[in-house]
Short mmCIF file of C-alpha atoms in Angstrom, two decimals:
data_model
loop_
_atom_site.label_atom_id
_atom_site.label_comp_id
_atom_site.label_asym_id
_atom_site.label_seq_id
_atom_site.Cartn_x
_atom_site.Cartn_y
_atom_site.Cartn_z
CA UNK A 311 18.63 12.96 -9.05
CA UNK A 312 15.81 15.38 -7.49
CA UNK A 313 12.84 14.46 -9.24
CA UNK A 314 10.20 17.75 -10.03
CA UNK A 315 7.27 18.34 -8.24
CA UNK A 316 4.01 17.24 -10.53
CA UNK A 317 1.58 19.89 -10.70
CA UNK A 318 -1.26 18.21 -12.27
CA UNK A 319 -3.20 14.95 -11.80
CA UNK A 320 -1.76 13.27 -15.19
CA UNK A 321 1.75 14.19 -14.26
CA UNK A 322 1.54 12.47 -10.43
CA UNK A 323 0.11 9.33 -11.89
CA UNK A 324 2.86 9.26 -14.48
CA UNK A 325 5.35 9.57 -11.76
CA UNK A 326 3.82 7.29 -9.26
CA UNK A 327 4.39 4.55 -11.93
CA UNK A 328 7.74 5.02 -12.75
CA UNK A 329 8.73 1.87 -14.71
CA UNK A 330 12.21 0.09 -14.69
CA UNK A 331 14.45 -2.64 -16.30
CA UNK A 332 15.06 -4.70 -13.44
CA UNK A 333 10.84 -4.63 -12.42
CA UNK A 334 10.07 -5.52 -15.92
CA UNK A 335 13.14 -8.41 -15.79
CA UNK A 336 11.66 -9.49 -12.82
CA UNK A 337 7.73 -10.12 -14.20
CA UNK A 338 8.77 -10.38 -17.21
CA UNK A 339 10.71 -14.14 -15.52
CA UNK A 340 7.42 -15.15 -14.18
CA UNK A 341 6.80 -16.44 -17.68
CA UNK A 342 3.45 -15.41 -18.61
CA UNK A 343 0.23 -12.78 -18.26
CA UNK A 344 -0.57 -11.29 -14.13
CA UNK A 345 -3.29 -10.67 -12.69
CA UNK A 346 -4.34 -8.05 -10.33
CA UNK A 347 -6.92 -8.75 -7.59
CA UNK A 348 -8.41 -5.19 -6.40
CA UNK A 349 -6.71 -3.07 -9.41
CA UNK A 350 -9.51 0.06 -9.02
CA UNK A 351 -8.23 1.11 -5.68
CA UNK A 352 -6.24 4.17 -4.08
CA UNK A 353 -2.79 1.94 -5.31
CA UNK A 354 -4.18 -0.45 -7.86
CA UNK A 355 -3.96 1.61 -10.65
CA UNK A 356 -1.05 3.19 -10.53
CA UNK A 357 1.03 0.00 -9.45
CA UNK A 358 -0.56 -2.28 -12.49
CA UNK A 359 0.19 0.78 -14.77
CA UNK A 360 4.07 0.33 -13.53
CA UNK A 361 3.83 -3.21 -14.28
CA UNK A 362 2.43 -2.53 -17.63
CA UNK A 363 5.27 -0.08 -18.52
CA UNK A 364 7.81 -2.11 -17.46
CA UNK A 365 6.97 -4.71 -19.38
CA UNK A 366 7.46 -2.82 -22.29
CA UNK A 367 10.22 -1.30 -21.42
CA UNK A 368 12.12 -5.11 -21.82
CA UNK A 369 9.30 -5.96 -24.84
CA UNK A 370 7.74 -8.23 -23.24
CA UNK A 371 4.18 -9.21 -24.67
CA UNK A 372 2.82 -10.27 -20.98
CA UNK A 373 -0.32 -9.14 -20.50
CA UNK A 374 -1.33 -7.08 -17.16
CA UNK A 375 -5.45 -7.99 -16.01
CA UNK A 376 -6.78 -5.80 -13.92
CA UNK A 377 -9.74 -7.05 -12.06
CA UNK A 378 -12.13 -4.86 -9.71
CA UNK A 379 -15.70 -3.83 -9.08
CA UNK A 380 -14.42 -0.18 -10.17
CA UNK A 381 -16.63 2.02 -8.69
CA UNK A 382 -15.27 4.59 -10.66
CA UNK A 383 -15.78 3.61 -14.23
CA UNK A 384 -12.75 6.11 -15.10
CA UNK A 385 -10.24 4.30 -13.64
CA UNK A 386 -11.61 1.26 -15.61
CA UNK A 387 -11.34 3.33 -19.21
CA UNK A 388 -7.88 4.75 -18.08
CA UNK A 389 -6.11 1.55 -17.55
CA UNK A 390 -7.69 0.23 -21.33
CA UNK A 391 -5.77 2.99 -22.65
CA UNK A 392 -3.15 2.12 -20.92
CA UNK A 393 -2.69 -0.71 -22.04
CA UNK A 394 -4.17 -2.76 -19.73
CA UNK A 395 -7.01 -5.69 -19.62
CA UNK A 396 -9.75 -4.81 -17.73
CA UNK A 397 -12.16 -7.06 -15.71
CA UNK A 398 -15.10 -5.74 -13.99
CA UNK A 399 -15.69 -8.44 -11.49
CA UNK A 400 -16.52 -8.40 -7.26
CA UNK A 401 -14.35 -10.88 -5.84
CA UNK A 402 -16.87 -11.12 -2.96
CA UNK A 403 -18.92 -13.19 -5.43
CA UNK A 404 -17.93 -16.77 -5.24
CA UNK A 405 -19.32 -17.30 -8.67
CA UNK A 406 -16.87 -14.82 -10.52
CA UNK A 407 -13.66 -17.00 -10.35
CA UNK A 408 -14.02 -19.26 -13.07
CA UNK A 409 -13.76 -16.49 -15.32
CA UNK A 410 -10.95 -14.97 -13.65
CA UNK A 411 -8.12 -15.10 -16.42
CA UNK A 412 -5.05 -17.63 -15.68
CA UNK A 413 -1.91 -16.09 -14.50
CA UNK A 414 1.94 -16.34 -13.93
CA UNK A 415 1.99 -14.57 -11.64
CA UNK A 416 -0.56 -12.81 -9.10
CA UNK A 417 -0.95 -9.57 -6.86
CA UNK A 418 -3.76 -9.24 -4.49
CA UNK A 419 -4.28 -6.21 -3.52
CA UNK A 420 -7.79 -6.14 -2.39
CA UNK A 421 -8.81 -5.30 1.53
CA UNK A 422 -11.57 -3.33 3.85
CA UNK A 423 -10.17 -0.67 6.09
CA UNK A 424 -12.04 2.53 5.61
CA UNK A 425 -15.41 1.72 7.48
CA UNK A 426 -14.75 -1.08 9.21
CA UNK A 427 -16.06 0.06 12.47
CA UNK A 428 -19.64 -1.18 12.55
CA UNK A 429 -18.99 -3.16 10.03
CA UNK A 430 -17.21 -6.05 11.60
CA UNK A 431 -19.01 -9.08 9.36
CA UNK A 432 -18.28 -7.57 6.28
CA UNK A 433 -14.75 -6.70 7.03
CA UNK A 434 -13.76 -10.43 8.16
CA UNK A 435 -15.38 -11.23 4.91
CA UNK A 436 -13.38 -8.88 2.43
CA UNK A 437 -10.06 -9.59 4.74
CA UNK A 438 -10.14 -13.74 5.69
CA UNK A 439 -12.83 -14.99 3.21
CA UNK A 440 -12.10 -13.09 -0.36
CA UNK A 441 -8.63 -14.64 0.33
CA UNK A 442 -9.80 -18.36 0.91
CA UNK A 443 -11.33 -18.01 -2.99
CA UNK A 444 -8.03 -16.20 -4.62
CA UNK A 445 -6.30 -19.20 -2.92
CA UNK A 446 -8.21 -21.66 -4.08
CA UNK A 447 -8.04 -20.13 -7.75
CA UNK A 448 -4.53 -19.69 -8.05
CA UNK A 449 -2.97 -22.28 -6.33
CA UNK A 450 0.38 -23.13 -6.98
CA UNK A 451 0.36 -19.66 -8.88
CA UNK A 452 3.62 -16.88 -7.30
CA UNK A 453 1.38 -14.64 -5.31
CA UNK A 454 2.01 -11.14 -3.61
CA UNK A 455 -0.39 -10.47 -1.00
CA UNK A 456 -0.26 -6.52 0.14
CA UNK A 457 -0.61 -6.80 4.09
CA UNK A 458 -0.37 -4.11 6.51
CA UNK A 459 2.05 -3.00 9.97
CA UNK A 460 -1.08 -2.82 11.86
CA UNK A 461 -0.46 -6.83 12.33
CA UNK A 462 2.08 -5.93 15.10
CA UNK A 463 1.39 -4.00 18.23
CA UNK A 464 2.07 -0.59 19.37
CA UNK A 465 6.10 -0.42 20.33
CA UNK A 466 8.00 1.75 22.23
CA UNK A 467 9.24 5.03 19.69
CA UNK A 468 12.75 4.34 20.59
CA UNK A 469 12.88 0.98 19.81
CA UNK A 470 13.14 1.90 15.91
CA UNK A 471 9.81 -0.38 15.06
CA UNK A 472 8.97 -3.66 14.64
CA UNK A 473 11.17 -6.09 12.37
CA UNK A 474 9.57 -9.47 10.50
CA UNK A 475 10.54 -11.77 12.48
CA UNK A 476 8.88 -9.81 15.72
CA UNK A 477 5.87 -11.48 17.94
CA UNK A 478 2.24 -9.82 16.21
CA UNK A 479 -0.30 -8.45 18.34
CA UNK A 480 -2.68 -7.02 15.85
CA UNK A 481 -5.53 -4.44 18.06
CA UNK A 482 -8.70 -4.49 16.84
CA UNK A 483 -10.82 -6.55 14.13
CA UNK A 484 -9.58 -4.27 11.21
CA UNK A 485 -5.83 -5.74 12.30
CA UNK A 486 -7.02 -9.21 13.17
CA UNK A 487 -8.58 -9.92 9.77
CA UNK A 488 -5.46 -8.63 8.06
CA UNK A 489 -3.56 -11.52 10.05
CA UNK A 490 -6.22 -13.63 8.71
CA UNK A 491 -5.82 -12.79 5.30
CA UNK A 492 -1.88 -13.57 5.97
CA UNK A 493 -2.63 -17.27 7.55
CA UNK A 494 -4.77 -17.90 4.62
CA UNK A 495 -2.06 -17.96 2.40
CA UNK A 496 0.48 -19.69 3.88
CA UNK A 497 -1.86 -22.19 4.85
CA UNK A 498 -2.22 -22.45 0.64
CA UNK A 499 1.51 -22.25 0.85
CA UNK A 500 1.38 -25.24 2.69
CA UNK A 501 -1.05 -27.04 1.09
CA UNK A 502 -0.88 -26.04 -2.80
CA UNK A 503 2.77 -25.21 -2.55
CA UNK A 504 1.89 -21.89 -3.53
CA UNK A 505 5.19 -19.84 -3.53
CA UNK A 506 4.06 -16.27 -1.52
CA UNK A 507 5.45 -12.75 -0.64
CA UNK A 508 3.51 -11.00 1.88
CA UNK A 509 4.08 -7.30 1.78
CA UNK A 510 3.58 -5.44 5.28
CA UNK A 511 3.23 -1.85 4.85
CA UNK A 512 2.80 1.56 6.65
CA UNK A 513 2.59 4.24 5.63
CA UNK A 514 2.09 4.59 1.42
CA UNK A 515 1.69 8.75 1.06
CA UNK A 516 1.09 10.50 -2.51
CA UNK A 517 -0.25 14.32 -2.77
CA UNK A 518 -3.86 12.88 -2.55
CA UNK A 519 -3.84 10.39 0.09
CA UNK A 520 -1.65 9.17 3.35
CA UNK A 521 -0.49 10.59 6.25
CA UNK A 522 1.07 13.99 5.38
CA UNK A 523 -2.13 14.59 3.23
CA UNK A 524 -4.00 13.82 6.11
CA UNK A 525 -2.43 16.73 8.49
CA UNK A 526 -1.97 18.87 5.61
CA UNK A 527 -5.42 18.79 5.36
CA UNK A 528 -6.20 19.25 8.34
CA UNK A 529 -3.81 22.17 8.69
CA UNK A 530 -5.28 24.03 5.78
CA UNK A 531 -8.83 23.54 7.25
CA UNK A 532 -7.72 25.45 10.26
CA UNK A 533 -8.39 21.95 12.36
CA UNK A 534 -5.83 20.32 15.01
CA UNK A 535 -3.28 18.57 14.57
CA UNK A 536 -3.61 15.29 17.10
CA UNK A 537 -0.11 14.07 18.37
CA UNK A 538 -1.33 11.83 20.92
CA UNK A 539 -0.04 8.88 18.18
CA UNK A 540 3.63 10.54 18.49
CA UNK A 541 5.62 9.09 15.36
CA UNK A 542 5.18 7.59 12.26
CA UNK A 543 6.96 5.82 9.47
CA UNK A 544 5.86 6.97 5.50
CA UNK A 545 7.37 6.53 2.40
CA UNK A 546 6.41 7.77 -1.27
CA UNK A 547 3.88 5.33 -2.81
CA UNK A 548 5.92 5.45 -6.00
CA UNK A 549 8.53 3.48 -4.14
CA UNK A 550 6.27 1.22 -2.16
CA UNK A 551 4.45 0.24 -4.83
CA UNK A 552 7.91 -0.55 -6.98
CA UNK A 553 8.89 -2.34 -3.90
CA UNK A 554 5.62 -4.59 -3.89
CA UNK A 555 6.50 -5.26 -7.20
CA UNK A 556 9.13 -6.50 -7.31
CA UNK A 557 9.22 -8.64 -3.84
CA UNK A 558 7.41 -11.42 -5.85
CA UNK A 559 10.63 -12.53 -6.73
CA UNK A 560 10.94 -14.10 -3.39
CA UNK A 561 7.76 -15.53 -3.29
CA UNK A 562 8.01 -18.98 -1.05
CA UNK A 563 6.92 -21.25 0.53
CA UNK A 564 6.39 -20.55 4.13
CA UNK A 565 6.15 -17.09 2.61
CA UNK A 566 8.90 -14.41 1.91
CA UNK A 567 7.88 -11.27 4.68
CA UNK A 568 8.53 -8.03 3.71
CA UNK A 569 8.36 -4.80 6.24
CA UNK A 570 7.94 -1.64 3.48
CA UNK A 571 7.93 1.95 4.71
CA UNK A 572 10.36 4.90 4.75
CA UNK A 573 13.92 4.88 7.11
CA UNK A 574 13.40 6.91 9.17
CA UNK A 575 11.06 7.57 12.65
CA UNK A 576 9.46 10.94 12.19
CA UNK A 577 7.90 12.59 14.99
CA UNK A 578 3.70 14.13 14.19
CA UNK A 579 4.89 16.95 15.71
CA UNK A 580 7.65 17.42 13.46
CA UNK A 581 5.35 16.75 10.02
CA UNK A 582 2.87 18.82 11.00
CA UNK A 583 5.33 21.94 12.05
CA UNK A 584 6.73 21.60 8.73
CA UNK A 585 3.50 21.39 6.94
CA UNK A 586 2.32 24.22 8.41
CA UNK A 587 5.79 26.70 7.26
CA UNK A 588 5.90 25.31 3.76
CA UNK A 589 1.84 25.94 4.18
CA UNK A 590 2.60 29.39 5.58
CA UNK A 591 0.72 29.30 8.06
CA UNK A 592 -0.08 27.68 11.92
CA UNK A 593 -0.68 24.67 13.26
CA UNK A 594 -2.90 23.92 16.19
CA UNK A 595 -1.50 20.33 18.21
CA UNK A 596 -3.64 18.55 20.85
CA UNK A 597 -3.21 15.96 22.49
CA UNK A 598 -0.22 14.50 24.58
CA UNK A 599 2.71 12.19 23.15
CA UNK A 600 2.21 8.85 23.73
CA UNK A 601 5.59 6.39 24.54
CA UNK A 602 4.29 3.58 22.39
CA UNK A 603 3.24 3.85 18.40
CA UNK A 604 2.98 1.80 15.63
CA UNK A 605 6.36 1.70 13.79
CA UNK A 606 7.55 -0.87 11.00
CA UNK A 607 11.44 -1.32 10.56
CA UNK A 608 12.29 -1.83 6.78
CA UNK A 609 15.50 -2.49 6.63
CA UNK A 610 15.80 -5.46 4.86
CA UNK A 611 13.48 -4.05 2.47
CA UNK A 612 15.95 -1.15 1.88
CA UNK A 613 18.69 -3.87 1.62
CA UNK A 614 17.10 -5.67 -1.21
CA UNK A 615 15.95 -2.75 -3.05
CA UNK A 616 17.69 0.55 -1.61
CA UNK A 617 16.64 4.03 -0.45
CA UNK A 618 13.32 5.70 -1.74
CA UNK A 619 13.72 7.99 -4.54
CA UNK A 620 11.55 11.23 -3.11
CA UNK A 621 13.39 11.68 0.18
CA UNK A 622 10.60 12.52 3.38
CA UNK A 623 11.52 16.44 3.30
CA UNK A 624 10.95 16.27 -0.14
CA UNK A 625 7.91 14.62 0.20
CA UNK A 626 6.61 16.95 2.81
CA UNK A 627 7.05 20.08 0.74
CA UNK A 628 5.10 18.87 -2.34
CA UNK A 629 1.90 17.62 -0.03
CA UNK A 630 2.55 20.94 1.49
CA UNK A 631 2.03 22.53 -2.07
CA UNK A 632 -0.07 19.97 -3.17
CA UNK A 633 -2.89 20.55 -0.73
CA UNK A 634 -2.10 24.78 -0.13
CA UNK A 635 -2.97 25.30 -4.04
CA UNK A 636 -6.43 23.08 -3.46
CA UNK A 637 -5.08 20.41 -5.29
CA UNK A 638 -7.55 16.88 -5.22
CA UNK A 639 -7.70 14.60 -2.35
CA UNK A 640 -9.20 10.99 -2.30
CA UNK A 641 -10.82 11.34 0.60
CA UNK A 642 -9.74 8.46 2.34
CA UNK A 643 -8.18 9.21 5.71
CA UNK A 644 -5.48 6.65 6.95
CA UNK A 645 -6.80 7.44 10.77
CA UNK A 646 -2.94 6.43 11.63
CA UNK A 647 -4.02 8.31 15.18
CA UNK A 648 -6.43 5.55 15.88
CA UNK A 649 -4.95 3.40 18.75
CA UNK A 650 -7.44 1.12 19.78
CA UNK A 651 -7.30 -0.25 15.84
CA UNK A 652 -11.08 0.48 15.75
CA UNK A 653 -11.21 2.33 11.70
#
């Protein structure tokens, strides 16, 4: 089934939280309310508002928290009327967990990238020490912990990208907390017999964030194109977030690894050419092709849980769209051409 371009703000959400039987089968077996940890950011909402929905698509009564600073006291009032249970709370705060609500079941979803250079303290904090106190709190509770690609190094573009089981190199402090955050809890895995899923992902794209936005953007601004990072993986966030969702079902202990990203190896040369005719205009590339990038093979991932539904050229065309009529950005730049992991 082609799915229709949204043209509206309202409409993308909607779609980017597609509910579905087997998700709401799978929460609804974890026997009780979840609780998201970082619910107000770029992919909180959208994937607690899935959970929500499919909940009640199989009528269950499980209640969804969501739990964040939120910045944006919007996001807060949309997810009430969603349906949702809000908790205003900065999980930096050691003092905030007692009030944390119990759960079934738990998805952590909250991390530091964007600013992280010159920021270095405060980074190690959000990414290694947030995730000592969710431990701690939840122990022996299923937990999904969103993680990130950038905990393997750079690998050679025709190698097809790194797989789970695969040596990590993670470059730079932004990439060594995340691997921080990931020994944290399987050390609670260890210890608490917490049963964990740790979700590695790159690259989530919507119409207002990820990597097509980003050269879209920059296309449409009249700005280069960079190619010196030569290929990249992405995949529709409506599918990674589905994905993340449902992977709790394998939750272990040592934890269930998940690679999550799109199938196939697409050149930045290639996006940003076809950006630029479904943009109707030129493109501008600098820069020379490195032999090495940072690649994540999800195979298994599309073994478990199949194909994503908005196929990459499909994808491409509605950014392309998307960001030509002056649609909304979030203004959040992935910086997937950063090679020396410094963000």
């Amino acid at each position: 089934m082609t799915l229709s371009m949204p043209t509206t703000e309202a409409q993308l959400d909607d779609l980017l939280s597609v509910p579905s039987t087997e998700l709401g089968n799978t929460l609804d077996a974890l026997g009780g309310d979840i609780v998201f940890l970082g619910a107000g950011g770029k992919i909180g909402p959208t994937m607690a508002l899935m959970a929500r929905r499919s909940l009640d698509l199989v009528g269950s009564d499980a209640r969804v928290h969501a739990v964040s600073r939120y910045s944006d006291p919007t996001t807060a009032e949309a997810l009430e009327q969603q349906g949702l249970v809000v908790h205003r709370a900065d999980l930096a705060d050691p003092g905030v967990y007692a009030d944390l609500p119990d759960a079934a079941g738990v998805y952590y979803l909250a991390a530091m990238k964007f600013g992280t250079a010159g920021a270095e303290a405060q980074t190690w904090w959000s990414n290694a020490s947030i995730p000592t106190l969710v431990a701690s709190r939840y122990r022996g509770v299923p937990t999904m912990v969103y993680s990130t690609g950038n905990v393997y190094p750079l690998t050679r573009v025709g190698d097809g990208g790194s797989v789970e089981s695969d040596p990590l190199g993670p470059i730079g402090e932004y990439a060594q907390s995340c691997l921080a955050r990931e020994r944290v809890f399987t050390h609670a895995a260890s210890m608490w017999g917490t049963p964990v899923s740790i979700f590695r992902l790159n690259y989530a794209c919507e119409l207002r964030y990820g990597v097509i936005a980003d050269i879209a953007t920059k296309i449409a601004a009249g700005e280069p194109v960079d190619v010196t990072m030569p290929a990249v993986n992405v995949c529709w966030q409506g599918d990674t977030s589905a994905w993340a969702l449902q992977c709790i079902e394998h939750a272990s202990n040592p934890p269930f690894i998940l690679n999550a990203t799109g199938p196939e190896t697409v050149s930045v040369r290639r996006l940003a050419h076809w950006l630029a005719d479904d943009m109707g205009t030129e493109v501008t590339l600098v820069g020379e092709e490195s032999s090495t990038a940072l690649l994540n093979d999800a195979s298994l991932c599309h073994r478990l849980y199949g194909y994503p539904s908005v196929a990459l050229r499909q994808l491409v065309s509605w950014v392309a769209q998307w960001v030509a009529g002056g649609g909304r950005q979030l203004g959040k730049a992935t910086k997937f051409q950063q090679r020396d992991g410094a963000y």
